Short mmCIF file of C-alpha atoms in Angstrom, two decimals:
data_model
loop_
_atom_site.label_atom_id
_atom_site.label_comp_id
_atom_site.label_asym_id
_atom_site.label_seq_id
_atom_site.Cartn_x
_atom_site.Cartn_y
_atom_site.Cartn_z
CA UNK W 1 79.84 107.07 123.64
CA UNK W 2 76.10 106.66 123.05
CA UNK W 3 74.53 109.37 120.94
CA UNK W 4 71.08 110.05 119.56
CA UNK W 5 71.07 108.33 116.20
CA UNK W 6 69.98 111.50 114.39
CA UNK W 7 72.95 113.40 115.83
CA UNK W 8 75.44 110.72 114.83
CA UNK W 9 73.94 110.59 111.37
CA UNK W 10 73.99 114.36 110.89
CA UNK W 11 77.64 114.55 111.90
CA UNK W 12 78.52 111.70 109.57
CA UNK W 13 76.76 113.40 106.68
CA UNK W 14 78.66 116.64 107.35
CA UNK W 15 81.94 114.74 107.11
CA UNK W 16 80.82 113.04 103.89
CA UNK W 17 79.53 116.27 102.35
CA UNK W 18 82.92 117.97 102.75
CA UNK W 19 84.61 115.09 100.93
CA UNK W 20 82.09 115.03 98.12
CA UNK W 21 82.15 118.82 97.70
CA UNK W 22 85.91 118.62 97.09
CA UNK W 23 85.67 115.61 94.78
CA UNK W 24 82.91 117.20 92.70
CA UNK W 25 84.81 120.47 92.56
CA UNK W 26 82.14 122.36 94.51
CA UNK W 27 84.84 124.06 96.58
CA UNK W 28 82.69 127.13 97.13
CA UNK W 29 80.35 124.96 99.20
CA UNK W 30 83.04 124.23 101.78
CA UNK W 31 82.84 127.61 103.50
CA UNK W 32 79.18 126.95 104.35
CA UNK W 33 80.19 123.79 106.21
CA UNK W 34 82.46 125.76 108.52
CA UNK W 35 81.10 127.79 111.43
CA UNK W 36 81.47 131.57 111.04
CA UNK W 37 84.58 131.53 113.29
CA UNK W 38 85.56 127.99 112.34
CA UNK W 39 89.16 126.92 111.93
CA UNK W 40 90.41 124.77 109.07
CA UNK W 41 93.96 123.52 109.27
CA UNK W 42 96.04 120.99 107.34
CA UNK W 43 99.23 119.89 109.11
CA UNK W 44 101.44 116.83 109.36
CA UNK W 45 101.22 114.39 112.23
CA UNK W 46 104.95 114.89 112.67
CA UNK W 47 104.49 118.60 113.37
CA UNK W 48 101.38 118.17 115.51
CA UNK W 49 103.01 115.52 117.70
CA UNK W 50 105.82 117.96 118.42
CA UNK W 51 103.54 120.99 118.77
CA UNK W 52 105.34 122.59 115.83
CA UNK W 53 103.18 125.38 114.44
CA UNK W 54 103.76 125.03 110.70
CA UNK W 55 100.69 124.11 108.67
CA UNK W 56 100.16 123.73 104.94
CA UNK W 57 96.81 125.50 105.10
CA UNK W 58 95.52 127.42 108.10
CA UNK W 59 92.37 129.50 107.95
CA UNK W 60 90.70 130.87 111.06
CA UNK W 61 87.22 131.73 109.80
CA UNK W 62 84.68 131.01 107.12
CA UNK W 63 85.70 134.18 105.28
CA UNK W 64 89.37 133.21 105.26
CA UNK W 65 88.52 129.84 103.77
CA UNK W 66 86.37 131.57 101.16
CA UNK W 67 89.32 133.82 100.28
CA UNK W 68 91.58 130.86 99.96
CA UNK W 69 89.18 129.13 97.55
CA UNK W 70 88.81 132.29 95.48
CA UNK W 71 92.58 132.69 95.19
CA UNK W 72 92.84 129.08 94.12
CA UNK W 73 90.26 129.69 91.42
CA UNK W 74 91.77 132.89 90.02
CA UNK W 75 95.48 132.86 90.81
CA UNK W 76 96.90 129.35 91.11
CA UNK W 77 98.55 127.61 88.17
CA UNK W 78 98.67 123.84 88.38
CA UNK W 79 98.31 120.75 86.32
CA UNK W 80 94.69 119.65 86.00
CA UNK W 81 93.70 116.87 88.37
CA UNK W 82 90.96 115.76 90.71
CA UNK W 83 90.70 114.05 94.06
CA UNK W 84 88.69 111.12 95.27
CA UNK W 85 88.14 110.86 99.02
CA UNK W 86 87.59 107.68 100.93
CA UNK W 87 86.47 108.48 104.46
CA UNK W 88 85.79 105.81 107.04
CA UNK W 89 85.26 105.14 110.68
CA UNK W 90 83.43 108.30 111.75
CA UNK W 91 83.47 108.23 115.56
CA UNK W 92 82.13 110.74 118.04
CA UNK W 93 84.55 110.43 120.94
CA UNK W 94 83.37 113.19 123.26
CA UNK W 95 81.03 116.07 123.86
CA UNK W 96 81.33 119.27 125.84
CA UNK W 97 79.06 122.35 125.81
CA UNK W 98 77.26 121.22 122.68
CA UNK W 99 80.46 120.64 120.70
CA UNK W 100 81.11 117.10 119.49
CA UNK W 101 84.64 115.79 119.18
CA UNK W 102 84.80 113.65 116.04
CA UNK W 103 87.42 111.46 114.40
CA UNK W 104 87.57 109.80 111.00
CA UNK W 105 90.17 108.33 108.67
CA UNK W 106 90.71 109.42 105.10
CA UNK W 107 92.65 108.52 102.01
CA UNK W 108 92.72 110.86 99.04
CA UNK W 109 93.50 109.43 95.62
CA UNK W 110 94.70 111.98 93.08
CA UNK W 111 93.85 111.44 89.42
CA UNK W 112 95.83 113.44 86.87
CA UNK W 113 93.82 114.77 83.94
CA UNK W 114 96.31 114.32 81.11
CA UNK W 115 97.19 110.65 81.53
CA UNK W 116 94.70 109.40 84.09
CA UNK W 117 97.42 108.29 86.51
CA UNK W 118 95.98 107.53 89.97
CA UNK W 119 98.01 107.55 93.14
CA UNK W 120 97.60 107.78 96.89
CA UNK W 121 98.01 111.49 97.43
CA UNK W 122 97.42 111.72 101.15
CA UNK W 123 96.18 109.66 104.09
CA UNK W 124 95.45 110.75 107.60
CA UNK W 125 92.90 111.61 110.21
CA UNK W 126 90.25 114.29 110.53
CA UNK W 127 90.10 115.72 114.05
CA UNK W 128 86.91 117.72 114.11
CA UNK W 129 84.86 119.68 116.54
CA UNK W 130 81.26 119.92 115.34
CA UNK W 131 78.56 122.26 116.60
CA UNK W 132 74.91 122.55 115.64
CA UNK W 133 73.44 125.80 114.39
CA UNK W 134 69.77 124.93 114.65
CA UNK W 135 69.52 121.55 112.95
CA UNK W 136 72.59 122.12 110.77
CA UNK W 137 75.96 120.74 111.84
CA UNK W 138 79.06 122.86 111.17
CA UNK W 139 82.76 122.43 111.76
CA UNK W 140 83.99 124.69 114.51
CA UNK W 141 87.38 123.12 114.00
CA UNK W 142 88.58 120.79 111.26
CA UNK W 143 92.16 119.61 111.60
CA UNK W 144 93.45 117.48 108.78
CA UNK W 145 96.37 115.52 110.18
CA UNK W 146 98.24 113.86 107.36
CA UNK W 147 100.48 110.83 107.91
CA UNK W 148 103.28 111.35 105.48
CA UNK W 149 106.09 113.84 105.75
CA UNK W 150 106.24 113.86 101.97
CA UNK W 151 103.39 115.75 100.36
CA UNK W 152 103.69 115.76 96.62
CA UNK W 153 104.49 119.20 95.18
CA UNK W 154 101.66 121.60 95.74
CA UNK W 155 98.55 121.01 97.78
CA UNK W 156 96.02 122.64 95.49
CA UNK W 157 92.61 121.67 96.80
CA UNK W 158 91.61 121.40 100.45
CA UNK W 159 91.76 117.85 101.78
CA UNK V 1 68.91 91.37 107.93
CA UNK V 2 67.01 93.96 109.96
CA UNK V 3 68.65 94.91 113.24
CA UNK V 4 67.92 97.36 116.00
CA UNK V 5 69.72 100.51 114.93
CA UNK V 6 71.59 100.76 118.23
CA UNK V 7 72.97 97.25 117.78
CA UNK V 8 74.12 97.91 114.23
CA UNK V 9 75.73 101.15 115.34
CA UNK V 10 77.53 99.59 118.30
CA UNK V 11 78.97 96.83 116.11
CA UNK V 12 80.08 99.37 113.53
CA UNK V 13 81.82 101.45 116.17
CA UNK V 14 83.64 98.38 117.49
CA UNK V 15 85.00 97.72 114.00
CA UNK V 16 86.03 101.37 113.63
CA UNK V 17 87.62 101.51 117.07
CA UNK V 18 89.93 98.59 116.28
CA UNK V 19 91.14 100.34 113.14
CA UNK V 20 91.70 103.65 114.88
CA UNK V 21 93.47 102.03 117.83
CA UNK V 22 96.01 100.55 115.41
CA UNK V 23 96.40 103.74 113.39
CA UNK V 24 96.91 105.86 116.50
CA UNK V 25 99.36 103.32 117.89
CA UNK V 26 97.13 102.48 120.86
CA UNK V 27 97.82 98.77 120.36
CA UNK V 28 97.35 98.03 124.05
CA UNK V 29 93.68 98.96 123.61
CA UNK V 30 93.09 96.09 121.18
CA UNK V 31 93.00 93.36 123.82
CA UNK V 32 90.03 95.06 125.47
CA UNK V 33 88.05 94.81 122.24
CA UNK V 34 88.43 91.03 122.18
CA UNK V 35 86.32 88.77 124.39
CA UNK V 36 88.26 86.96 127.13
CA UNK V 37 88.39 83.80 125.01
CA UNK V 38 88.30 85.67 121.71
CA UNK V 39 90.27 84.53 118.69
CA UNK V 40 92.24 86.89 116.45
CA UNK V 41 93.67 85.45 113.27
CA UNK V 42 95.31 86.90 110.16
CA UNK V 43 95.44 84.53 107.20
CA UNK V 44 95.37 84.69 103.41
CA UNK V 45 92.24 84.06 101.41
CA UNK V 46 94.26 81.51 99.46
CA UNK V 47 94.88 79.42 102.59
CA UNK V 48 91.38 79.85 103.99
CA UNK V 49 89.73 78.80 100.72
CA UNK V 50 91.76 75.58 100.82
CA UNK V 51 91.34 75.06 104.57
CA UNK V 52 95.12 75.32 104.97
CA UNK V 53 95.94 76.06 108.60
CA UNK V 54 98.85 78.49 108.26
CA UNK V 55 98.20 81.96 109.63
CA UNK V 56 100.45 85.00 109.97
CA UNK V 57 99.08 85.80 113.40
CA UNK V 58 96.90 83.50 115.45
CA UNK V 59 95.99 84.27 119.04
CA UNK V 60 93.28 82.38 120.89
CA UNK V 61 92.53 84.65 123.82
CA UNK V 62 92.73 88.20 125.03
CA UNK V 63 95.86 87.36 127.04
CA UNK V 64 97.63 85.89 124.01
CA UNK V 65 96.92 89.03 122.03
CA UNK V 66 98.24 91.12 124.91
CA UNK V 67 101.44 89.03 124.93
CA UNK V 68 101.84 89.49 121.25
CA UNK V 69 101.55 93.29 121.58
CA UNK V 70 104.03 93.33 124.44
CA UNK V 71 106.57 91.32 122.47
CA UNK V 72 106.12 93.70 119.55
CA UNK V 73 106.82 96.62 121.86
CA UNK V 74 109.90 95.21 123.53
CA UNK V 75 111.47 92.69 121.17
CA UNK V 76 110.74 93.45 117.53
CA UNK V 77 113.17 95.43 115.40
CA UNK V 78 111.66 97.07 112.36
CA UNK V 79 111.76 100.21 110.30
CA UNK V 80 109.50 102.91 111.70
CA UNK V 81 106.15 103.20 109.94
CA UNK V 82 102.46 103.61 110.57
CA UNK V 83 99.22 102.28 109.12
CA UNK V 84 96.07 103.99 107.95
CA UNK V 85 92.95 101.84 107.79
CA UNK V 86 90.04 102.39 105.48
CA UNK V 87 87.14 100.19 106.51
CA UNK V 88 83.88 100.11 104.63
CA UNK V 89 80.67 98.24 104.15
CA UNK V 90 80.05 96.93 107.65
CA UNK V 91 77.29 94.34 107.25
CA UNK V 92 75.65 92.13 109.85
CA UNK V 93 74.83 89.00 107.88
CA UNK V 94 73.51 86.69 110.59
CA UNK V 95 72.83 86.10 114.25
CA UNK V 96 72.76 83.00 116.42
CA UNK V 97 72.64 82.72 120.21
CA UNK V 98 73.47 86.37 120.70
CA UNK V 99 76.51 86.30 118.41
CA UNK V 100 76.43 88.53 115.35
CA UNK V 101 78.19 87.50 112.19
CA UNK V 102 79.73 90.61 110.66
CA UNK V 103 81.61 91.42 107.47
CA UNK V 104 83.54 94.47 106.33
CA UNK V 105 86.18 95.41 103.78
CA UNK V 106 89.47 97.01 104.59
CA UNK V 107 92.49 98.54 102.95
CA UNK V 108 95.57 99.38 104.97
CA UNK V 109 97.95 102.00 103.66
CA UNK V 110 101.45 101.83 105.11
CA UNK V 111 103.41 105.06 105.51
CA UNK V 112 107.16 104.78 106.06
CA UNK V 113 108.62 107.19 108.58
CA UNK V 114 111.94 108.01 106.91
CA UNK V 115 110.76 109.08 103.48
CA UNK V 116 106.98 109.25 103.83
CA UNK V 117 106.37 106.70 101.08
CA UNK V 118 102.75 105.49 101.09
CA UNK V 119 101.63 102.21 99.59
CA UNK V 120 98.77 99.74 99.73
CA UNK V 121 100.03 97.32 102.34
CA UNK V 122 97.08 94.98 102.56
CA UNK V 123 93.46 94.66 101.49
CA UNK V 124 90.90 92.11 102.52
CA UNK V 125 87.86 91.26 104.53
CA UNK V 126 87.12 91.14 108.24
CA UNK V 127 85.03 88.11 109.17
CA UNK V 128 83.90 88.80 112.70
CA UNK V 129 81.70 87.27 115.31
CA UNK V 130 80.58 89.89 117.81
CA UNK V 131 79.02 89.33 121.20
CA UNK V 132 77.71 91.80 123.74
CA UNK V 133 78.99 91.85 127.31
CA UNK V 134 76.36 94.05 128.87
CA UNK V 135 76.19 97.03 126.52
CA UNK V 136 79.74 96.59 125.24
CA UNK V 137 80.38 94.71 122.00
CA UNK V 138 83.46 92.49 121.82
CA UNK V 139 84.99 90.30 119.13
CA UNK V 140 84.55 86.63 119.92
CA UNK V 141 86.30 85.96 116.65
CA UNK V 142 88.10 88.35 114.31
CA UNK V 143 89.47 86.76 111.15
CA UNK V 144 91.43 89.05 108.89
CA UNK V 145 91.35 87.50 105.45
CA UNK V 146 93.86 89.25 103.23
CA UNK V 147 93.60 89.16 99.45
CA UNK V 148 97.17 89.07 98.30
CA UNK V 149 99.56 86.15 98.48
CA UNK V 150 102.38 88.67 98.71
CA UNK V 151 102.61 90.36 102.07
CA UNK V 152 105.50 92.74 102.22
CA UNK V 153 108.31 91.61 104.52
CA UNK V 154 107.19 91.55 108.10
CA UNK V 155 103.69 92.12 109.41
CA UNK V 156 104.51 94.23 112.44
CA UNK V 157 101.24 95.64 113.69
CA UNK V 158 97.94 93.79 113.77
CA UNK V 159 95.68 94.56 110.82
CA UNK T 1 68.05 115.70 103.67
CA UNK T 2 66.44 114.04 106.70
CA UNK T 3 65.38 110.46 106.17
CA UNK T 4 63.89 107.74 108.30
CA UNK T 5 66.89 105.95 109.75
CA UNK T 6 65.67 102.56 108.53
CA UNK T 7 65.48 103.87 104.96
CA UNK T 8 68.97 105.36 105.07
CA UNK T 9 70.31 102.14 106.52
CA UNK T 10 68.61 99.91 103.95
CA UNK T 11 69.99 102.01 101.10
CA UNK T 12 73.46 101.92 102.60
CA UNK T 13 73.32 98.15 102.93
CA UNK T 14 72.25 97.80 99.30
CA UNK T 15 75.31 99.78 98.24
CA UNK T 16 77.57 97.67 100.49
CA UNK T 17 76.04 94.41 99.33
CA UNK T 18 76.83 95.15 95.68
CA UNK T 19 80.47 95.78 96.57
CA UNK T 20 80.79 92.66 98.65
CA UNK T 21 79.04 90.49 96.06
CA UNK T 22 81.70 91.52 93.53
CA UNK T 23 84.60 91.11 95.95
CA UNK T 24 83.44 87.66 97.03
CA UNK T 25 82.86 86.65 93.42
CA UNK T 26 79.12 86.24 93.89
CA UNK T 27 78.48 88.05 90.62
CA UNK T 28 75.25 86.15 90.01
CA UNK T 29 73.80 87.95 93.03
CA UNK T 30 74.15 91.35 91.37
CA UNK T 31 71.15 90.93 89.07
CA UNK T 32 68.87 90.56 92.10
CA UNK T 33 70.00 93.96 93.39
CA UNK T 34 68.85 95.65 90.21
CA UNK T 35 65.17 96.40 89.57
CA UNK T 36 63.60 94.38 86.72
CA UNK T 37 64.01 97.33 84.35
CA UNK T 38 67.07 98.71 86.13
CA UNK T 39 69.98 100.27 84.29
CA UNK T 40 73.60 99.58 85.09
CA UNK T 41 76.19 101.69 83.34
CA UNK T 42 79.93 102.22 83.72
CA UNK T 43 81.26 105.35 82.03
CA UNK T 44 84.03 107.90 82.49
CA UNK T 45 83.44 111.26 84.10
CA UNK T 46 85.04 112.78 81.02
CA UNK T 47 82.36 111.32 78.76
CA UNK T 48 79.48 112.03 81.13
CA UNK T 49 80.49 115.68 81.59
CA UNK T 50 80.37 116.11 77.81
CA UNK T 51 77.21 114.01 77.35
CA UNK T 52 79.20 111.60 75.19
CA UNK T 53 77.32 108.32 74.95
CA UNK T 54 80.16 105.79 75.10
CA UNK T 55 80.12 103.48 78.10
CA UNK T 56 82.32 100.54 79.06
CA UNK T 57 79.35 98.53 80.26
CA UNK T 58 75.73 99.44 79.63
CA UNK T 59 72.90 97.10 80.51
CA UNK T 60 69.29 98.21 80.54
CA UNK T 61 67.59 95.49 82.57
CA UNK T 62 68.18 92.80 85.12
CA UNK T 63 68.20 90.18 82.36
CA UNK T 64 70.84 92.02 80.36
CA UNK T 65 73.06 92.21 83.40
CA UNK T 66 72.54 88.50 84.00
CA UNK T 67 73.57 87.82 80.38
CA UNK T 68 76.65 89.88 80.82
CA UNK T 69 77.67 87.93 83.92
CA UNK T 70 77.05 84.61 82.18
CA UNK T 71 79.17 85.62 79.21
CA UNK T 72 81.93 86.67 81.58
CA UNK T 73 81.78 83.27 83.25
CA UNK T 74 81.80 81.18 80.08
CA UNK T 75 83.46 83.20 77.34
CA UNK T 76 85.96 85.70 78.70
CA UNK T 77 89.65 84.89 78.93
CA UNK T 78 91.62 86.96 81.40
CA UNK T 79 94.34 86.75 83.96
CA UNK T 80 93.05 85.67 87.37
CA UNK T 81 92.51 88.52 89.79
CA UNK T 82 90.07 89.86 92.34
CA UNK T 83 88.77 93.23 93.43
CA UNK T 84 88.45 94.86 96.81
CA UNK T 85 85.96 97.72 97.06
CA UNK T 86 86.17 100.59 99.47
CA UNK T 87 82.92 102.53 99.45
CA UNK T 88 82.36 105.60 101.54
CA UNK T 89 80.16 108.57 102.10
CA UNK T 90 76.76 107.16 101.17
CA UNK T 91 74.48 110.20 100.87
CA UNK T 92 70.82 110.38 99.94
CA UNK T 93 70.59 113.72 98.17
CA UNK T 94 67.01 113.73 96.96
CA UNK T 95 63.73 111.89 96.62
CA UNK T 96 60.96 111.97 94.06
CA UNK T 97 58.06 109.57 93.61
CA UNK T 98 59.54 106.99 95.93
CA UNK T 99 62.91 106.96 94.17
CA UNK T 100 65.92 107.99 96.20
CA UNK T 101 68.86 109.71 94.58
CA UNK T 102 72.02 108.40 96.19
CA UNK T 103 75.72 109.18 95.93
CA UNK T 104 78.80 107.41 97.21
CA UNK T 105 82.53 107.29 96.52
CA UNK T 106 84.45 104.17 95.68
CA UNK T 107 87.95 102.91 95.14
CA UNK T 108 88.58 99.47 93.74
CA UNK T 109 91.91 97.78 94.43
CA UNK T 110 92.79 94.99 92.02
CA UNK T 111 94.84 92.08 93.30
CA UNK T 112 96.49 89.84 90.72
CA UNK T 113 96.43 86.14 91.49
CA UNK T 114 99.86 85.11 90.23
CA UNK T 115 102.07 87.57 92.08
CA UNK T 116 99.70 89.24 94.53
CA UNK T 117 100.39 92.71 93.12
CA UNK T 118 97.83 95.25 94.40
CA UNK T 119 97.03 98.49 92.65
CA UNK T 120 94.36 101.15 92.48
CA UNK T 121 92.26 99.89 89.59
CA UNK T 122 89.50 102.47 89.57
CA UNK T 123 88.10 105.32 91.63
CA UNK T 124 84.92 107.27 91.14
CA UNK T 125 81.38 107.93 92.17
CA UNK T 126 78.23 105.84 92.23
CA UNK T 127 75.21 107.82 91.08
CA UNK T 128 72.26 105.68 92.03
CA UNK T 129 68.52 105.82 91.98
CA UNK T 130 67.06 103.42 94.51
CA UNK T 131 63.46 102.21 94.77
CA UNK T 132 61.82 99.96 97.30
CA UNK T 133 59.99 96.80 96.25
CA UNK T 134 58.19 96.06 99.48
CA UNK T 135 60.91 96.29 102.11
CA UNK T 136 63.71 95.47 99.68
CA UNK T 137 65.72 98.26 98.07
CA UNK T 138 66.78 97.87 94.44
CA UNK T 139 68.78 99.95 92.01
CA UNK T 140 66.58 101.45 89.35
CA UNK T 141 69.69 103.10 88.02
CA UNK T 142 73.32 102.55 88.96
CA UNK T 143 75.81 104.77 87.13
CA UNK T 144 79.43 104.11 87.90
CA UNK T 145 81.30 107.28 87.00
CA UNK T 146 85.02 106.59 87.02
CA UNK T 147 87.58 109.35 87.42
CA UNK T 148 90.42 108.26 85.23
CA UNK T 149 90.56 108.30 81.47
CA UNK T 150 92.97 105.39 81.66
CA UNK T 151 91.30 102.13 82.54
CA UNK T 152 93.78 99.30 82.64
CA UNK T 153 93.30 96.76 79.87
CA UNK T 154 90.02 94.97 80.21
CA UNK T 155 87.28 95.68 82.69
CA UNK T 156 86.36 92.11 83.58
CA UNK T 157 84.10 92.33 86.62
CA UNK T 158 81.44 94.95 87.19
CA UNK T 159 82.58 97.81 89.43
#
């Protein structure tokens, strides 16, 4: 698919900004990357392939995602850690009515605070639909499809 | 090296498409990314540095690669698993007679189906020669140069 | 931030070239990617967040970096190994007086020569300031901010 370079670039930067916002613990910035009625969902490839509905996280609007982040900040108890995202292969594979269908691969490394242990926490694919509000790209849908059936203990931060 | 942006982008997308085709188990799509007489080879850096001929996979045309995929589909017995590619740093380092010399880094994470265990399966460099057939880029040569002498058991899918 | 595409691309390629120069053991090429008075520093996020001065590597000019590489070549004793960089999400987040503020994520996989064991050696963020000398981009500052407090034994090669 041949796209205007500026469009491709803007979409790519949206994908990168999400990853960096998580890694730098600017979780409050994530909501602004979602469209007002945007959907953010984290589910296994196993479930998606079988159309099973269960998801680890499923928010259906910007406000819901904001709620989720707030609850994480004030209510969750977990061992201190951070993520590091590697995201590659951003591809725009289709377009309809101004919404771009986008794919990319990710791996998230989790680094524990107390001993510095690093491990592959999750790998998978982002299946996004991106719309432009003026010049600014936003996720209308962001599906995180993770590869492994085993997801270690609690998923604290968004992927 | 300064390239037309559209050329750089098209080459990059070719590299990304190969990775995603493997990860999404669309192996039959790989042959179409190779030129008719394209070469696909997977060999260790150790062997390549010493000009030793042994390769793990070595196909010399699109048809040979297609055969290899077919045999994998119908004849191979292996434990169910999938790959996740991270590819980064796509660089066009030269051009001669319409063929672009391209480098990129990869890491492939392997995820086992039965228990979801994820591990670094292979890392290395792609050393590609890319030609254009009309507007479509194809690999005339794709050498996968893997870093580690130890490659776990069987290499089932192409890297 | 909206940039001329050629500028974004040149900065990206500078970031990729550093990674590939390390992975291909062309360490002598690194000095040329740094500005004459460029700073290269490797420090933990823990220390940086607390403004603690300790760094694992800290060179303040191209010549100092060159010295460091030479000493590594002639004086250091270490077990043979190589790195493989994955770098993703190159973002230009600001510009002032012709210097571009750039961020990217990295993971470095270390592959030991003797048994081929691969492991996540380091993950973190590059915090770069890039200037142009004519058409050629150079690092005026390259801060490697690694995530983990635990860094395995000796850091031999630059990250």
